[in-house]
Amino acid sequence: MSLYELVVEPFVSYGFMRRALIGCVALSLGSVPLGVLLIIRRMSLMGDAMAHAILPGAAVAFLFAGLSLWTMTIGGVVAGLTVALLAGLVSRMTPLREDASFAAFYLISLGLGVLLVSTRGSNVDIMHVLFGTVLALDDGSILLIAIVTSLTINVLAIIYRLLVAECFNPDFLRNVGGAGRAVHLVFLTLVVLNLVSGFQALGTLMVVGIMMLPAAAARFWSETIPGQFIVGVVIGIGSSLAGLLVSYHAHLPSSPAIILGAGTAYAISVLVGPRGSFLSQALHLPHLQR
């Protein structure tokens, strides 16, 4: 089998492969930078919690409108933002930390969402919601992902400095009169929007993988935030391409293949990345550790 037949022909011959790749590229451009910021803020598990928080809203929309893209999107956004606000409220009014609040709401949301879908849908519908159907992306799904990605990139460009300052020193913005809480809320909104648009392709259980795994891998290749953005996006796109090709040639489910591709990139980064990997520490390369 030639390189063309192995890599290029599937995307030339089949429209569903092209749409899947376009959707995954757009997802990587929008969600991976958010994953980098989540890691810097030590809120990595919040992405997983928020991915499950959207499930009840999407499930309620499914009960009324079936697998309707825009109805499930609205339901997911409402549910995700509601959980984010409730978790923040609980953490501010009780001794419970924000990550613990998100964990509690995540478990409740997951159980409630699966229960709601199962009351009307079949096992196929539950699998669709949880694991996605990236090879079935239509023009509407790609349009939604593209809109959310464009919004994310532009908003991040506007609030980048405030967001970085809030990441490293949340008290600074409050002390100088800045809108720290507003920036945090905008950031959470972007996370929810990307998770909601992504779950149409990868499902609620998988979408957080494309957000967090490339971002975690990027930490081993660059020390700057913009550098981690670039490396993470490249890893996300490469993982998507590799996962789609493996699923096509080996007849495997596409969403898990994409996430396992990102997981492989993360494992390689942990082992041989130039910054803090097992190899760099074993070789004692201080000039790469700065």
C-alpha positions in Angstrom: 0.0 0.0 0.0 1.4 3.4 -1.0 1.7 6.4 1.2 -1.1 8.1 -0.9 -3.4 5.2 -0.4 -2.6 5.0 3.3 -2.9 8.7 4.2 -4.5 10.8 1.4 -7.0 8.5 -0.4 -9.5 8.1 2.5 -10.0 11.9 2.7 -10.1 12.3 -1.1 -12.6 9.5 -1.6 -15.0 9.9 1.2 -16.8 13.1 2.3 -17.5 11.8 5.8 -13.8 11.5 6.4 -13.2 15.1 5.2 -15.9 16.4 7.4 -14.6 14.5 10.4 -11.1 15.8 9.9 -12.4 19.4 9.5 -14.4 19.1 12.7 -11.5 17.7 14.7 -9.1 20.4 13.4 -11.6 23.1 14.4 -12.1 21.4 17.8 -8.3 21.3 18.4 -7.9 25.0 17.5 -10.5 26.1 20.0 -10.4 23.6 22.9 -6.7 22.9 23.3 -5.7 26.4 24.3 -8.5 26.2 26.9 -7.0 22.9 28.1 -3.6 24.6 28.5 -5.1 27.3 30.7 -7.1 24.7 32.7 -3.8 22.9 33.5 -2.1 26.2 34.5 -5.0 27.0 36.8 -4.8 23.5 38.3 -8.3 22.8 37.2 -7.6 19.9 34.8 -10.4 17.7 36.3 -12.9 20.5 35.9 -12.9 19.9 32.2 -14.1 16.4 32.8 -16.6 17.6 35.3 -18.0 20.2 32.8 -18.1 17.6 30.0 -20.6 15.6 32.1 -22.4 18.6 33.4 -23.8 19.3 29.9 -25.3 15.8 29.7 -28.6 16.5 31.6 -29.4 19.5 29.4 -28.6 17.7 26.2 -30.7 14.7 27.5 -33.8 16.9 28.3 -33.5 18.4 24.8 -33.2 14.9 23.3 -36.5 13.9 25.1 -38.4 16.8 23.5 -36.7 17.1 20.1 -34.7 13.9 19.5 -31.2 14.2 18.1 -31.6 17.8 17.2 -28.3 19.6 16.9 -29.3 23.1 18.0 -31.8 22.0 20.6 -29.3 19.7 22.3 -26.7 22.5 22.0 -28.9 25.0 23.8 -29.7 22.4 26.5 -26.1 21.5 27.0 -25.0 25.2 27.3 -27.7 26.0 29.8 -26.9 22.9 31.9 -23.2 23.5 31.8 -23.4 27.1 32.8 -25.9 26.2 35.6 -23.5 23.6 37.1 -20.6 26.1 36.8 -22.5 28.8 38.7 -23.9 26.4 41.3 -20.4 24.9 41.9 -18.9 28.4 42.3 -21.7 29.4 44.6 -21.2 26.3 46.8 -17.5 26.8 47.0 -17.9 30.5 48.0 -20.6 30.0 50.6 -19.3 26.7 52.2 -15.9 25.3 53.2 -16.0 23.0 50.1 -13.4 23.8 47.5 -14.4 24.5 43.9 -12.9 21.3 42.5 -14.9 19.2 45.0 -18.0 21.1 44.1 -17.5 20.3 40.5 -16.8 16.7 41.2 -20.1 16.4 43.1 -22.2 18.1 40.4 -20.4 16.0 37.8 -21.4 12.7 39.3 -25.0 13.9 39.7 -25.1 15.2 36.2 -23.7 12.0 34.7 -26.3 9.8 36.5 -29.2 12.2 35.7 -28.2 12.5 32.0 -27.9 8.8 31.4 -31.2 8.2 33.2 -33.0 10.8 31.1 -31.7 9.5 27.8 -32.5 5.9 28.7 -36.2 6.7 29.5 -36.9 7.3 25.9 -33.8 6.5 23.8 -32.2 3.2 23.0 -28.7 1.9 23.8 -27.6 3.4 20.5 -28.8 6.8 21.5 -26.9 6.6 24.8 -23.8 5.5 23.0 -24.2 8.4 20.6 -24.4 11.0 23.4 -21.6 9.5 25.4 -19.1 8.5 22.7 -20.2 10.7 19.7 -20.3 10.0 16.0 -17.4 11.9 14.5 -17.8 10.1 11.1 -21.5 11.3 11.0 -20.7 15.1 11.3 -23.0 17.1 9.0 -22.7 20.6 7.8 -24.7 22.0 10.8 -22.3 20.3 13.3 -19.3 21.6 11.5 -20.8 25.1 11.4 -21.5 25.0 15.1 -17.9 23.9 15.9 -16.5 26.6 13.6 -18.6 29.3 15.2 -17.5 28.3 18.7 -13.9 28.0 17.7 -13.9 31.4 16.1 -15.6 32.9 19.1 -13.1 31.2 21.4 -10.0 32.4 19.6 -11.2 36.0 19.4 -12.3 36.2 23.0 -9.0 34.6 24.2 -7.2 37.3 22.2 -9.1 40.0 23.9 -8.9 38.8 27.5 -5.5 36.9 27.2 -3.5 39.2 29.5 -6.2 39.4 32.2 -6.8 35.7 32.0 -3.1 34.9 32.4 -2.8 37.3 35.4 -5.9 35.7 36.9 -4.3 32.3 36.4 -1.2 33.1 38.4 -2.5 35.6 40.9 -6.3 35.7 41.3 -6.0 38.3 44.0 -4.1 40.7 41.9 -7.1 41.7 39.7 -9.3 42.2 42.7 -6.7 44.4 44.4 -6.2 46.7 41.5 -9.9 46.9 40.7 -9.9 44.3 37.8 -12.8 42.1 37.0 -11.3 38.8 38.1 -14.6 37.0 38.6 -15.9 38.3 35.3 -12.8 36.9 33.5 -13.3 33.6 35.3 -16.9 33.4 34.2 -16.0 34.2 30.6 -13.4 31.5 30.7 -15.8 28.9 32.1 -18.4 29.9 29.4 -15.8 29.3 26.7 -15.0 25.9 28.2 -18.7 25.0 28.2 -19.2 26.1 24.7 -16.3 24.1 23.4 -17.4 21.0 25.3 -21.0 21.3 24.0 -19.8 21.8 20.4 -17.3 18.9 20.7 -19.7 16.4 22.2 -21.6 16.4 18.9 -18.5 14.8 17.4 -16.8 12.9 20.2 -19.4 12.5 22.9 -19.4 13.7 26.4 -16.9 11.0 27.6 -14.4 11.7 24.8 -14.5 15.4 24.1 -12.6 16.3 27.2 -9.8 14.1 25.9 -9.1 16.3 22.9 -9.1 19.3 25.2 -6.8 18.0 27.9 -4.4 15.3 26.5 -2.7 17.5 23.9 -2.5 20.4 26.4 -0.9 18.1 29.0 1.6 16.8 26.4 2.5 20.3 25.3 3.9 21.1 28.8 6.8 18.8 28.1 7.8 20.7 24.9 7.4 24.4 25.7 7.6 26.6 28.8 5.7 29.5 27.5 1.9 29.7 27.3 1.8 30.7 23.6 4.3 27.9 22.8 2.1 25.4 24.6 -0.9 26.6 22.6 0.9 26.0 19.4 2.4 22.6 20.3 -0.9 21.4 21.8 -2.9 22.4 18.8 -0.4 20.6 16.5 -0.7 17.5 18.7 -4.5 17.7 18.7 -4.6 17.9 14.9 -2.0 15.1 14.5 -3.9 12.9 16.9 -7.1 13.5 15.1 -5.6 12.7 11.7 -3.9 9.5 13.1 -7.0 8.4 14.9 -9.2 8.8 11.8 -6.8 6.9 9.6 -6.4 4.0 12.1 -10.2 3.8 12.5 -10.6 3.7 8.7 -8.0 1.1 7.9 -8.5 -1.1 11.0 -12.3 -0.7 11.2 -12.3 0.7 14.7 -14.5 3.3 16.4 -13.2 6.7 15.5 -13.7 8.7 18.7 -11.7 6.3 20.9 -9.0 6.0 18.2 -8.6 9.8 18.2 -8.4 10.0 22.0 -5.9 7.0 22.1 -3.8 8.9 19.5 -3.7 11.9 21.8 -2.9 9.6 24.7 0.0 8.1 22.7 1.3 11.6 22.1 1.1 12.3 25.8 2.9 9.1 26.7 5.7 10.0 24.2 6.0 13.5 25.6 6.3 12.2 29.2 9.0 9.8 28.1 11.2 11.9 25.8 9.9 15.5 25.8 12.7 18.1 26.3 11.2 19.7 29.4 10.8 17.6 32.5 10.3 14.2 30.8 11.8 11.0 32.1 14.6 11.2 29.5 15.5 14.8 30.1 15.7 14.2 33.9 17.7 11.0 33.4 20.2 12.8 31.2 20.4 15.8 33.5 20.0 18.5 30.9 19.7 21.7 33.0 19.8 24.0 30.0 16.5 22.4 28.8 15.0 22.6 32.3 15.1 26.4 32.7 
